[in-house]
Amino acid sequence: MTSAEKYVLAAYLVFLAAVLAYLVIIALKVGRLEQELGDLVRLARERRDG
Amino acid sequence: MSSPNRAAAALAIAAAGLLVGGVALAIFWAPEDVDQGFSQKIFFIHVPVALTAYAFFGFGAWKALRLLSTRNSRYDLESYTAVHMGVIFGLLTLVTGSIWAKTSWGQWWSWGERQLVLFLIVFLFYSAYFMLRYSTDPGPRRERNSAVFALFGVALIPVSFLAVRIAGTILHPTVFTHDDGVAMPWEMFLAFCICLGGVLALAATFYRVELAGKRIDESLKELREQLA
């Protein structure tokens, strides 16, 4: 692999890594939102049942 | 699947298809640049990412203007999300540009290049947006301050974009010029357009997902306050 090819590969990998990192962040966020929603639903049920 | 979810899924599929196709065409089909050789292939990712960052900053300013004219809080969240995405794409522009600079010019950065320095100023300006936003309590004052900041920033974009054309340049290439039009073979231009479409579709997907996440966050916060 030539030096130019390595740099081109690096640039495209940076882009791919950013996309994958964003997916990981979104997955973690969805998990957190799911947990928060579950807590609120539980709290609302407790209120309803007295 | 609801309509917004279907739109986001369609955008994501379009982004994947366009990006895979565009990058394949750029690497294997488009001719090599006579001056720069294979390293010029970075152009096909670097320039679409930079244009996407500019588009997000412009979109954020448009939403800020809508907020100031209508006082509708939904535009605050939309403007904030656009600036947020613009900063992410701005950072990617700086990183991919630095890699290209290293292989093409032999250095990671050149302070003598006006376009690079002006892009860095735009990036730092919008990075400061978050400091301003989170130094004020949520409410109409924060919405107005953030909107005015986003509007000021957009004035830097034409300066940054046109700097290389107005001032002349030594290192940074100018591909799209007023006099000569597109200064590249049509195969390169086609691959570039497909890559640009892919990056824009990906950016639009991220924007929708990010905005939905922020809206859910706000709704949950309101619900929590009501149940407390």
Short mmCIF file of C-alpha atoms in Angstrom, two decimals:
data_model
loop_
_atom_site.label_atom_id
_atom_site.label_comp_id
_atom_site.label_asym_id
_atom_site.label_seq_id
_atom_site.Cartn_x
_atom_site.Cartn_y
_atom_site.Cartn_z
CA MET A 1 0.00 0.00 0.00
CA THR A 2 1.40 3.40 -0.98
CA SER A 3 1.59 6.37 1.37
CA ALA A 4 -1.26 8.16 -0.47
CA GLU A 5 -3.46 5.07 -0.24
CA LYS A 6 -2.87 4.89 3.54
CA TYR A 7 -3.92 8.52 4.01
CA VAL A 8 -7.03 8.07 1.82
CA LEU A 9 -7.97 4.95 3.81
CA ALA A 10 -7.41 6.88 7.07
CA ALA A 11 -9.72 9.73 5.95
CA TYR A 12 -12.52 7.31 4.99
CA LEU A 13 -12.03 5.33 8.23
CA VAL A 14 -12.35 8.54 10.27
CA PHE A 15 -15.70 9.17 8.58
CA LEU A 16 -16.84 5.58 9.18
CA ALA A 17 -15.69 5.70 12.81
CA ALA A 18 -17.68 8.91 13.34
CA VAL A 19 -20.82 7.28 11.93
CA LEU A 20 -20.36 4.19 14.11
CA ALA A 21 -19.62 6.32 17.21
CA TYR A 22 -22.82 8.26 16.58
CA LEU A 23 -24.78 4.99 16.33
CA VAL A 24 -23.32 3.84 19.68
CA ILE A 25 -24.26 7.21 21.29
CA ILE A 26 -27.81 6.97 19.91
CA ALA A 27 -28.14 3.35 21.10
CA LEU A 28 -27.07 4.39 24.61
CA LYS A 29 -29.48 7.32 24.54
CA VAL A 30 -32.40 5.13 23.44
CA GLY A 31 -31.57 2.73 26.30
CA ARG A 32 -31.57 5.62 28.80
CA LEU A 33 -34.87 7.01 27.46
CA GLU A 34 -36.46 3.55 27.64
CA GLN A 35 -35.38 3.22 31.27
CA GLU A 36 -36.67 6.71 32.18
CA LEU A 37 -39.98 6.02 30.47
CA GLY A 38 -40.29 2.72 32.35
CA ASP A 39 -39.67 4.54 35.67
CA LEU A 40 -42.33 7.14 34.86
CA VAL A 41 -44.88 4.51 33.81
CA ARG A 42 -44.24 2.64 37.10
CA LEU A 43 -44.64 5.89 39.05
CA ALA A 44 -47.91 6.71 37.24
CA ARG A 45 -49.29 3.21 37.95
CA GLU A 46 -48.39 3.52 41.64
CA ARG A 47 -50.23 6.85 41.76
CA ARG A 48 -53.27 5.36 40.04
CA ASP A 49 -53.40 2.33 42.36
CA GLY A 50 -53.12 4.60 45.38
CA MET B 1 -44.27 2.11 11.23
CA SER B 2 -45.32 5.76 11.68
CA SER B 3 -44.75 8.31 8.92
CA PRO B 4 -41.75 10.15 10.52
CA ASN B 5 -40.09 6.80 11.29
CA ARG B 6 -40.68 5.65 7.71
CA ALA B 7 -39.09 8.86 6.38
CA ALA B 8 -36.04 8.40 8.64
CA ALA B 9 -35.70 4.76 7.55
CA ALA B 10 -35.97 5.75 3.86
CA LEU B 11 -33.33 8.45 4.36
CA ALA B 12 -31.00 6.00 6.12
CA ILE B 13 -31.36 3.45 3.30
CA ALA B 14 -30.79 6.18 0.68
CA ALA B 15 -27.71 7.39 2.59
CA ALA B 16 -26.22 3.88 2.77
CA GLY B 17 -26.86 3.21 -0.94
CA LEU B 18 -25.55 6.57 -2.13
CA LEU B 19 -22.48 6.49 0.11
CA VAL B 20 -21.45 2.94 -0.81
CA GLY B 21 -22.09 3.63 -4.52
CA GLY B 22 -20.45 7.08 -4.45
CA VAL B 23 -17.31 5.93 -2.63
CA ALA B 24 -16.98 2.90 -4.94
CA LEU B 25 -17.27 5.16 -8.01
CA ALA B 26 -14.83 7.67 -6.52
CA ILE B 27 -12.18 5.08 -5.70
CA PHE B 28 -12.48 2.61 -8.61
CA TRP B 29 -14.08 4.51 -11.50
CA ALA B 30 -13.30 8.25 -11.34
CA PRO B 31 -9.94 9.11 -12.92
CA GLU B 32 -6.99 10.02 -10.73
CA ASP B 33 -6.14 13.71 -10.42
CA VAL B 34 -3.16 14.69 -12.60
CA ASP B 35 -1.52 16.84 -9.92
CA GLN B 36 -2.33 15.08 -6.67
CA GLY B 37 -2.72 11.46 -7.77
CA PHE B 38 -4.57 9.01 -5.51
CA SER B 39 -4.58 11.32 -2.46
CA GLN B 40 -7.16 13.51 -4.22
CA LYS B 41 -9.75 10.75 -3.50
CA ILE B 42 -10.15 12.36 -0.04
CA PHE B 43 -11.94 15.19 -1.88
CA PHE B 44 -15.00 12.92 -2.33
CA ILE B 45 -15.58 12.73 1.42
CA HIS B 46 -13.96 15.95 2.68
CA VAL B 47 -15.88 18.42 0.48
CA PRO B 48 -19.37 16.86 0.97
CA VAL B 49 -18.78 16.82 4.73
CA ALA B 50 -17.69 20.49 4.66
CA LEU B 51 -20.71 21.52 2.55
CA THR B 52 -22.98 19.61 4.94
CA ALA B 53 -21.50 21.51 7.90
CA TYR B 54 -22.19 24.81 6.12
CA ALA B 55 -25.73 23.61 5.28
CA PHE B 56 -26.42 22.79 8.94
CA PHE B 57 -25.13 26.16 10.13
CA GLY B 58 -27.32 27.87 7.52
CA PHE B 59 -30.32 25.72 8.48
CA GLY B 60 -29.72 26.49 12.17
CA ALA B 61 -29.69 30.21 11.38
CA TRP B 62 -32.93 29.89 9.39
CA LYS B 63 -34.61 28.16 12.34
CA ALA B 64 -33.19 30.85 14.65
CA LEU B 65 -34.74 33.50 12.43
CA ARG B 66 -38.07 31.66 12.57
CA LEU B 67 -37.84 31.59 16.36
CA LEU B 68 -37.19 35.33 16.57
CA SER B 69 -40.06 36.12 14.21
CA THR B 70 -42.66 33.71 15.66
CA ARG B 71 -41.44 33.14 19.30
CA ASN B 72 -42.35 29.47 18.81
CA SER B 73 -40.09 27.34 21.08
CA ARG B 74 -40.02 24.39 18.68
CA TYR B 75 -37.64 26.37 16.45
CA ASP B 76 -35.18 26.71 19.33
CA LEU B 77 -34.77 22.94 19.56
CA GLU B 78 -34.53 22.65 15.75
CA SER B 79 -31.90 25.42 15.56
CA TYR B 80 -29.92 23.88 18.44
CA THR B 81 -30.00 20.43 16.80
CA ALA B 82 -28.84 21.89 13.46
CA VAL B 83 -25.92 23.71 15.12
CA HIS B 84 -25.08 20.52 17.06
CA MET B 85 -24.93 18.51 13.83
CA GLY B 86 -23.03 21.31 12.07
CA VAL B 87 -20.31 21.20 14.72
CA ILE B 88 -19.98 17.41 14.37
CA PHE B 89 -19.63 17.72 10.58
CA GLY B 90 -17.30 20.71 11.05
CA LEU B 91 -15.00 18.61 13.23
CA LEU B 92 -15.03 15.86 10.59
CA THR B 93 -14.16 18.47 7.94
CA LEU B 94 -11.13 19.61 9.95
CA VAL B 95 -9.92 16.05 10.56
CA THR B 96 -10.35 14.79 6.98
CA GLY B 97 -8.89 18.08 5.67
CA SER B 98 -5.84 17.69 7.89
CA ILE B 99 -5.25 14.17 6.60
CA TRP B 100 -5.52 15.45 3.02
CA ALA B 101 -3.18 18.35 3.82
CA LYS B 102 -0.58 15.98 5.26
CA THR B 103 -0.50 13.72 2.20
CA SER B 104 -0.85 16.55 -0.33
CA TRP B 105 1.15 19.42 1.18
CA GLY B 106 3.32 17.50 3.66
CA GLN B 107 1.87 19.31 6.69
CA TRP B 108 -1.22 18.77 8.87
CA TRP B 109 -2.21 22.44 8.94
CA SER B 110 -1.25 25.75 7.30
CA TRP B 111 -1.94 28.99 9.18
CA GLY B 112 -1.20 30.88 5.96
CA GLU B 113 -4.29 29.50 4.20
CA ARG B 114 -7.19 31.88 4.73
CA GLN B 115 -9.89 29.31 3.96
CA LEU B 116 -8.59 26.88 6.60
CA VAL B 117 -8.27 29.58 9.26
CA LEU B 118 -11.71 31.01 8.46
CA PHE B 119 -13.30 27.56 8.62
CA LEU B 120 -11.61 27.05 12.00
CA ILE B 121 -13.05 30.39 13.16
CA VAL B 122 -16.55 29.35 12.02
CA PHE B 123 -16.12 26.01 13.82
CA LEU B 124 -14.89 27.61 17.07
CA PHE B 125 -17.65 30.24 16.88
CA TYR B 126 -20.33 27.56 16.70
CA SER B 127 -18.57 25.50 19.41
CA ALA B 128 -18.94 28.55 21.67
CA TYR B 129 -22.71 28.41 20.99
CA PHE B 130 -23.01 25.55 23.49
CA MET B 131 -21.17 27.51 26.21
CA LEU B 132 -23.55 30.43 25.70
CA ARG B 133 -26.60 28.16 25.64
CA TYR B 134 -25.76 26.28 28.82
CA SER B 135 -24.67 29.38 30.74
CA THR B 136 -28.31 30.57 30.75
CA ASP B 137 -31.33 28.92 32.38
CA PRO B 138 -33.87 27.33 30.01
CA GLY B 139 -36.58 29.72 28.89
CA PRO B 140 -37.34 32.49 26.39
CA ARG B 141 -34.14 34.43 27.23
CA ARG B 142 -31.92 31.46 26.43
CA GLU B 143 -33.89 30.79 23.24
CA ARG B 144 -33.44 34.39 22.06
CA ASN B 145 -29.74 34.56 22.96
CA SER B 146 -29.03 31.25 21.19
CA ALA B 147 -30.99 32.37 18.12
CA VAL B 148 -29.10 35.67 17.85
CA PHE B 149 -25.76 33.83 18.21
CA ALA B 150 -26.72 31.31 15.49
CA LEU B 151 -27.73 34.18 13.20
CA PHE B 152 -24.45 36.04 13.73
CA GLY B 153 -22.49 32.89 12.93
CA VAL B 154 -24.12 32.42 9.56
CA ALA B 155 -22.59 35.72 8.39
CA LEU B 156 -19.17 34.03 8.63
CA ILE B 157 -20.14 31.28 6.19
CA PRO B 158 -20.01 33.28 2.91
CA VAL B 159 -16.78 34.88 4.10
CA SER B 160 -15.28 31.46 4.80
CA PHE B 161 -16.62 29.95 1.57
CA LEU B 162 -15.53 32.82 -0.66
CA ALA B 163 -12.24 33.59 1.10
CA VAL B 164 -10.15 31.38 -1.13
CA ARG B 165 -11.74 32.86 -4.25
CA ILE B 166 -11.44 36.49 -3.14
CA ALA B 167 -7.99 36.40 -1.60
CA GLY B 168 -6.29 33.92 -3.90
CA THR B 169 -4.58 30.82 -2.56
CA ILE B 170 -1.31 28.96 -2.68
CA LEU B 171 -2.14 25.51 -1.34
CA HIS B 172 -5.89 24.94 -0.96
CA PRO B 173 -7.39 23.95 -4.34
CA THR B 174 -10.48 25.67 -5.79
CA VAL B 175 -12.58 23.24 -7.80
CA PHE B 176 -15.82 25.19 -8.25
CA THR B 177 -15.06 28.62 -9.71
CA HIS B 178 -17.23 31.42 -11.02
CA ASP B 179 -15.29 31.77 -14.29
CA ASP B 180 -14.60 28.15 -15.29
CA GLY B 181 -17.50 26.31 -13.61
CA VAL B 182 -16.63 22.79 -12.51
CA ALA B 183 -12.89 22.23 -13.02
CA MET B 184 -12.91 18.41 -13.08
CA PRO B 185 -13.80 15.53 -15.45
CA TRP B 186 -17.49 14.57 -15.53
CA GLU B 187 -16.79 11.14 -13.99
CA MET B 188 -15.28 12.85 -10.95
CA PHE B 189 -18.16 15.30 -10.77
CA LEU B 190 -20.75 12.51 -10.94
CA ALA B 191 -19.02 10.54 -8.16
CA PHE B 192 -18.78 13.76 -6.13
CA CYS B 193 -22.52 14.49 -6.56
CA ILE B 194 -23.44 10.95 -5.44
CA CYS B 195 -21.14 11.23 -2.39
CA LEU B 196 -22.64 14.66 -1.59
CA GLY B 197 -26.16 13.19 -1.85
CA GLY B 198 -25.13 10.33 0.45
CA VAL B 199 -23.59 12.60 3.08
CA LEU B 200 -26.60 14.94 2.98
CA ALA B 201 -29.01 11.99 3.35
CA LEU B 202 -26.94 10.64 6.25
CA ALA B 203 -26.89 14.10 7.86
CA ALA B 204 -30.66 14.45 7.43
CA THR B 205 -31.14 11.03 9.09
CA PHE B 206 -28.92 12.03 12.02
CA TYR B 207 -30.78 15.33 12.33
CA ARG B 208 -34.18 13.64 12.50
CA VAL B 209 -33.00 11.04 15.01
CA GLU B 210 -31.24 13.66 17.16
CA LEU B 211 -34.25 15.98 17.10
CA ALA B 212 -36.63 13.13 18.01
CA GLY B 213 -34.32 12.18 20.91
CA LYS B 214 -34.21 15.75 22.19
CA ARG B 215 -38.01 16.10 21.92
CA ILE B 216 -38.55 12.85 23.84
CA ASP B 217 -36.06 14.09 26.47
CA GLU B 218 -38.08 17.29 26.91
CA SER B 219 -41.40 15.43 27.08
CA LEU B 220 -40.03 13.03 29.71
CA LYS B 221 -38.70 15.96 31.74
CA GLU B 222 -42.14 17.60 31.67
CA LEU B 223 -43.84 14.34 32.62
CA ARG B 224 -41.38 13.83 35.50
CA GLU B 225 -42.14 17.31 36.82
CA GLN B 226 -45.89 16.65 36.67
CA LEU B 227 -45.57 13.30 38.47
CA ALA B 228 -43.18 14.62 41.15
#
